[in-house]
């Protein structure tokens, strides 16, 4: 089965740039989606199709995907960005969705 | 406005069957560009995909839970139902339904992620 690997935690100071990685075998050949989940709330889609933003998501959120790593980048980090972030792909070879283990973003 | 709302029992006993309903509004389950998925999250743990269904009744299931899951839809009622048999305490979790946005080009489906989620419903498995 396809596995997505995320770092358990990332810390960043306000105003700096946070980068959250998602590793998977040849993940660059798949479309990666990213979700933000704040405590007690449902996940929210923040990036789809590697690098597209849904309406209402700030331009500070961006994504990239190449080789074996996809990356969610959050520029000019704010306290309100503190949350868990999950990457996700559709594994077409097995017909199922895969989530990464999640990364807790802490704003120092 | 697109919304999804989960409903079902708060507490189930071990070995019982869980039935959850996702009632959607703002879009139709007959829309070929949209599907509905179920996802769960045990307390303090990661998201886990369970199943999805599309307008043509195409279904997919988590490999590890396939034998216990059944997903179905009632388009006229705008509802998607998930049943999970033989519940165990490890199945204690918040269960979410979410809309899947897709595009279809030359007959190939491209998945745009789960763009709208329900608030989730918490299910505890205990005797």
Tab-separated table of C-alpha atoms in Angstrom:
chain	number	residue	atom	x	y	z
A	1	UNK	CA	0.000	0.000	0.000
A	2	UNK	CA	1.081	3.548	-0.683
A	3	UNK	CA	2.532	5.434	2.289
A	4	UNK	CA	2.833	9.183	2.863
A	5	UNK	CA	5.390	10.336	5.441
A	6	UNK	CA	5.176	13.689	7.212
A	7	UNK	CA	7.303	15.104	10.022
A	8	UNK	CA	5.325	14.992	13.273
A	9	UNK	CA	6.020	18.619	14.059
A	10	UNK	CA	7.320	21.851	12.588
A	11	UNK	CA	7.950	25.050	14.528
A	12	UNK	CA	8.276	28.531	13.097
A	13	UNK	CA	8.393	32.088	14.372
A	14	UNK	CA	5.667	34.529	13.366
A	15	UNK	CA	6.405	36.243	10.068
A	16	UNK	CA	8.744	33.491	8.915
A	17	UNK	CA	8.178	30.750	6.355
A	18	UNK	CA	7.039	27.251	7.302
A	19	UNK	CA	7.650	24.283	5.052
A	20	UNK	CA	5.861	20.997	5.673
A	21	UNK	CA	6.969	18.010	3.642
A	22	UNK	CA	5.116	14.914	2.511
A	23	UNK	CA	7.210	12.033	1.273
A	24	UNK	CA	6.044	9.190	-0.930
A	25	UNK	CA	7.420	6.917	-3.612
A	26	UNK	CA	7.375	8.937	-6.835
A	27	UNK	CA	4.784	11.259	-5.317
A	28	UNK	CA	5.580	13.738	-8.088
A	29	UNK	CA	3.511	11.563	-10.415
A	30	UNK	CA	0.429	11.992	-8.230
A	31	UNK	CA	-1.765	14.953	-7.336
A	32	UNK	CA	-1.311	16.051	-3.741
A	33	UNK	CA	-3.914	17.797	-1.627
A	34	UNK	CA	-3.313	19.512	1.712
A	35	UNK	CA	-5.678	20.035	4.629
A	36	UNK	CA	-5.514	22.266	7.683
A	37	UNK	CA	-7.202	21.077	10.874
A	38	UNK	CA	-7.504	23.252	13.951
A	39	UNK	CA	-8.367	21.713	17.332
A	40	UNK	CA	-11.957	20.581	17.561
A	41	UNK	CA	-12.697	21.460	13.944
A	42	UNK	CA	-13.124	19.578	10.689
A	43	UNK	CA	-10.280	19.663	8.168
A	44	UNK	CA	-10.210	22.413	5.564
A	45	UNK	CA	-8.747	22.002	2.078
A	46	UNK	CA	-5.957	24.557	1.659
A	47	UNK	CA	-4.155	23.253	-1.451
A	48	UNK	CA	-5.428	20.931	-4.171
A	49	UNK	CA	-3.801	19.484	-7.235
A	50	UNK	CA	-0.289	20.132	-5.846
A	51	UNK	CA	-0.403	23.916	-5.901
A	52	UNK	CA	-3.906	25.326	-6.442
A	53	UNK	CA	-5.704	27.243	-3.726
A	54	UNK	CA	-9.441	27.016	-3.104
A	55	UNK	CA	-11.234	30.317	-2.945
A	56	UNK	CA	-10.813	31.990	0.416
A	57	UNK	CA	-7.397	30.488	1.144
A	58	UNK	CA	-4.717	33.188	1.528
A	59	UNK	CA	-1.965	33.476	-1.070
A	60	UNK	CA	0.479	32.821	1.763
A	61	UNK	CA	-0.327	29.123	1.294
A	62	UNK	CA	1.423	27.438	-1.625
A	63	UNK	CA	2.383	23.945	-2.665
A	64	UNK	CA	4.869	22.100	-4.814
A	65	UNK	CA	5.423	18.493	-5.773
A	66	UNK	CA	8.367	16.785	-7.418
A	67	UNK	CA	10.208	13.516	-7.226
A	68	UNK	CA	9.539	11.848	-3.888
A	69	UNK	CA	8.514	14.958	-1.932
A	70	UNK	CA	5.580	17.341	-1.897
A	71	UNK	CA	5.828	20.526	0.134
A	72	UNK	CA	3.296	22.869	1.674
A	73	UNK	CA	4.770	26.316	2.183
A	74	UNK	CA	3.205	28.917	4.428
A	75	UNK	CA	4.729	32.375	4.070
A	76	UNK	CA	4.556	35.130	6.670
A	77	UNK	CA	3.218	32.703	9.234
A	78	UNK	CA	0.578	33.987	11.632
A	79	UNK	CA	-0.539	32.685	15.003
A	80	UNK	CA	-3.804	31.604	13.380
A	81	UNK	CA	-1.925	29.164	11.137
A	82	UNK	CA	-1.152	26.950	14.120
A	83	UNK	CA	-2.850	23.654	13.284
A	84	UNK	CA	-2.358	20.098	12.112
A	85	UNK	CA	-1.677	19.729	8.403
A	86	UNK	CA	-2.327	16.582	6.383
A	87	UNK	CA	-1.270	15.668	2.872
A	88	UNK	CA	-3.374	13.336	0.759
A	89	UNK	CA	-3.221	11.541	-2.563
A	90	UNK	CA	-5.457	9.280	-4.599
A	91	UNK	CA	-3.633	6.041	-5.303
A	92	UNK	CA	-5.092	5.094	-8.660
A	93	UNK	CA	-3.256	1.802	-8.776
A	94	UNK	CA	-5.181	0.560	-5.743
A	95	UNK	CA	-8.251	2.807	-5.902
A	96	UNK	CA	-8.020	4.385	-2.488
A	97	UNK	CA	-7.222	7.645	-0.767
A	98	UNK	CA	-4.138	7.924	1.409
A	99	UNK	CA	-3.521	10.494	4.134
A	100	UNK	CA	-0.180	11.345	5.633
A	101	UNK	CA	0.269	11.038	9.369
A	102	UNK	CA	-0.112	14.767	9.883
A	103	UNK	CA	2.232	17.554	10.959
A	104	UNK	CA	1.593	19.798	13.918
A	105	UNK	CA	2.617	23.356	13.080
A	106	UNK	CA	3.576	25.380	16.130
A	107	UNK	CA	3.948	29.139	15.888
A	108	UNK	CA	6.533	30.181	18.428
B	1	UNK	CA	-24.182	27.047	0.144
B	2	UNK	CA	-22.787	23.534	0.201
B	3	UNK	CA	-23.126	21.670	3.481
B	4	UNK	CA	-22.759	18.120	4.706
B	5	UNK	CA	-24.036	16.873	8.033
B	6	UNK	CA	-23.301	13.553	9.692
B	7	UNK	CA	-25.765	11.777	11.941
B	8	UNK	CA	-25.810	8.513	13.813
B	9	UNK	CA	-25.461	6.960	17.247
B	10	UNK	CA	-23.103	8.427	19.798
B	11	UNK	CA	-22.514	5.086	21.495
B	12	UNK	CA	-22.421	1.568	20.099
B	13	UNK	CA	-21.572	-1.726	21.759
B	14	UNK	CA	-18.796	-4.026	20.625
B	15	UNK	CA	-19.849	-6.393	17.827
B	16	UNK	CA	-22.755	-4.128	16.845
B	17	UNK	CA	-23.174	-2.562	13.419
B	18	UNK	CA	-22.731	1.195	13.059
B	19	UNK	CA	-24.894	3.095	10.588
B	20	UNK	CA	-23.992	6.688	9.767
B	21	UNK	CA	-25.864	9.063	7.488
B	22	UNK	CA	-24.441	12.038	5.635
B	23	UNK	CA	-27.103	14.505	4.488
B	24	UNK	CA	-25.904	16.925	1.851
B	25	UNK	CA	-27.301	20.194	0.585
B	26	UNK	CA	-26.237	22.694	-2.046
B	27	UNK	CA	-25.308	20.020	-4.572
B	28	UNK	CA	-26.814	16.872	-6.022
B	29	UNK	CA	-25.574	13.332	-5.556
B	30	UNK	CA	-26.417	12.849	-9.248
B	31	UNK	CA	-23.683	15.316	-10.242
B	32	UNK	CA	-20.961	13.364	-12.036
B	33	UNK	CA	-18.333	15.872	-10.912
B	34	UNK	CA	-18.865	15.203	-7.229
B	35	UNK	CA	-18.631	12.310	-4.886
B	36	UNK	CA	-18.943	11.793	-1.143
B	37	UNK	CA	-16.341	10.222	1.075
B	38	UNK	CA	-16.250	9.027	4.686
B	39	UNK	CA	-13.172	9.654	6.809
B	40	UNK	CA	-12.572	8.969	10.487
B	41	UNK	CA	-10.170	10.251	13.117
B	42	UNK	CA	-9.532	8.434	16.406
B	43	UNK	CA	-8.871	10.752	19.342
B	44	UNK	CA	-5.457	12.382	18.970
B	45	UNK	CA	-4.670	10.468	15.794
B	46	UNK	CA	-4.487	11.033	12.060
B	47	UNK	CA	-7.231	11.064	9.456
B	48	UNK	CA	-8.139	7.698	7.953
B	49	UNK	CA	-10.107	7.355	4.711
B	50	UNK	CA	-12.898	4.788	4.780
B	51	UNK	CA	-14.930	4.819	1.568
B	52	UNK	CA	-16.368	6.933	-1.218
B	53	UNK	CA	-19.230	6.836	-3.689
B	54	UNK	CA	-19.981	8.670	-6.935
B	55	UNK	CA	-23.099	9.456	-8.912
B	56	UNK	CA	-22.763	6.373	-11.109
B	57	UNK	CA	-22.710	4.300	-7.905
B	58	UNK	CA	-19.004	3.621	-8.263
B	59	UNK	CA	-17.618	2.786	-4.830
B	60	UNK	CA	-14.177	2.371	-3.297
B	61	UNK	CA	-13.209	1.122	0.144
B	62	UNK	CA	-10.240	1.211	2.463
B	63	UNK	CA	-8.309	-1.983	1.881
B	64	UNK	CA	-7.955	-2.719	5.588
B	65	UNK	CA	-11.655	-2.220	6.390
B	66	UNK	CA	-13.274	-3.341	3.152
B	67	UNK	CA	-14.814	-6.472	4.624
B	68	UNK	CA	-16.677	-4.424	7.260
B	69	UNK	CA	-17.848	-1.419	5.241
B	70	UNK	CA	-20.774	-0.725	2.961
B	71	UNK	CA	-21.454	2.652	1.397
B	72	UNK	CA	-24.652	3.553	-0.410
B	73	UNK	CA	-26.624	6.599	-1.448
B	74	UNK	CA	-30.192	7.761	-1.796
B	75	UNK	CA	-30.080	10.556	-4.341
B	76	UNK	CA	-33.701	11.559	-3.775
B	77	UNK	CA	-33.003	12.106	-0.080
B	78	UNK	CA	-29.532	13.621	-0.661
B	79	UNK	CA	-28.074	11.079	1.723
B	80	UNK	CA	-25.019	8.849	1.782
B	81	UNK	CA	-25.023	5.999	4.271
B	82	UNK	CA	-22.044	4.130	5.678
B	83	UNK	CA	-22.393	0.911	7.623
B	84	UNK	CA	-19.551	-0.666	9.560
B	85	UNK	CA	-20.029	-4.109	11.028
B	86	UNK	CA	-18.518	-5.767	14.074
B	87	UNK	CA	-17.595	-2.564	15.868
B	88	UNK	CA	-14.686	-2.630	18.299
B	89	UNK	CA	-13.395	-0.093	20.849
B	90	UNK	CA	-10.561	0.751	18.433
B	91	UNK	CA	-13.230	2.119	16.081
B	92	UNK	CA	-13.947	4.909	18.545
B	93	UNK	CA	-13.451	8.077	16.497
B	94	UNK	CA	-14.936	11.181	14.964
B	95	UNK	CA	-16.480	10.250	11.644
B	96	UNK	CA	-16.589	12.838	8.881
B	97	UNK	CA	-18.212	12.925	5.476
B	98	UNK	CA	-16.765	15.170	2.801
B	99	UNK	CA	-17.491	16.137	-0.783
B	100	UNK	CA	-14.967	15.064	-3.389
B	101	UNK	CA	-14.535	17.442	-6.291
B	102	UNK	CA	-13.516	15.902	-9.587
B	103	UNK	CA	-13.055	16.814	-13.188
B	104	UNK	CA	-13.635	14.446	-16.063
B	105	UNK	CA	-11.492	14.854	-19.143
B	106	UNK	CA	-11.672	12.396	-22.018
B	107	UNK	CA	-13.389	9.965	-19.710
B	108	UNK	CA	-10.645	10.131	-17.072
B	109	UNK	CA	-11.517	11.317	-13.593
B	110	UNK	CA	-9.166	13.844	-11.971
B	111	UNK	CA	-9.560	14.252	-8.221
B	112	UNK	CA	-9.424	17.753	-6.786
B	113	UNK	CA	-9.542	16.762	-3.156
B	114	UNK	CA	-12.248	16.947	-0.522
B	115	UNK	CA	-13.409	20.517	-0.708
B	116	UNK	CA	-16.244	20.612	1.824
B	117	UNK	CA	-16.451	18.648	5.078
B	118	UNK	CA	-19.164	18.011	7.588
B	119	UNK	CA	-18.655	18.929	11.219
B	120	UNK	CA	-18.124	15.297	12.168
B	121	UNK	CA	-19.916	12.985	14.543
B	122	UNK	CA	-18.233	11.294	17.487
B	123	UNK	CA	-18.821	7.584	17.932
B	124	UNK	CA	-17.733	5.713	21.043
B	125	UNK	CA	-17.597	1.929	21.093
B	126	UNK	CA	-18.037	0.581	24.599
B	127	UNK	CA	-20.045	-1.998	26.450
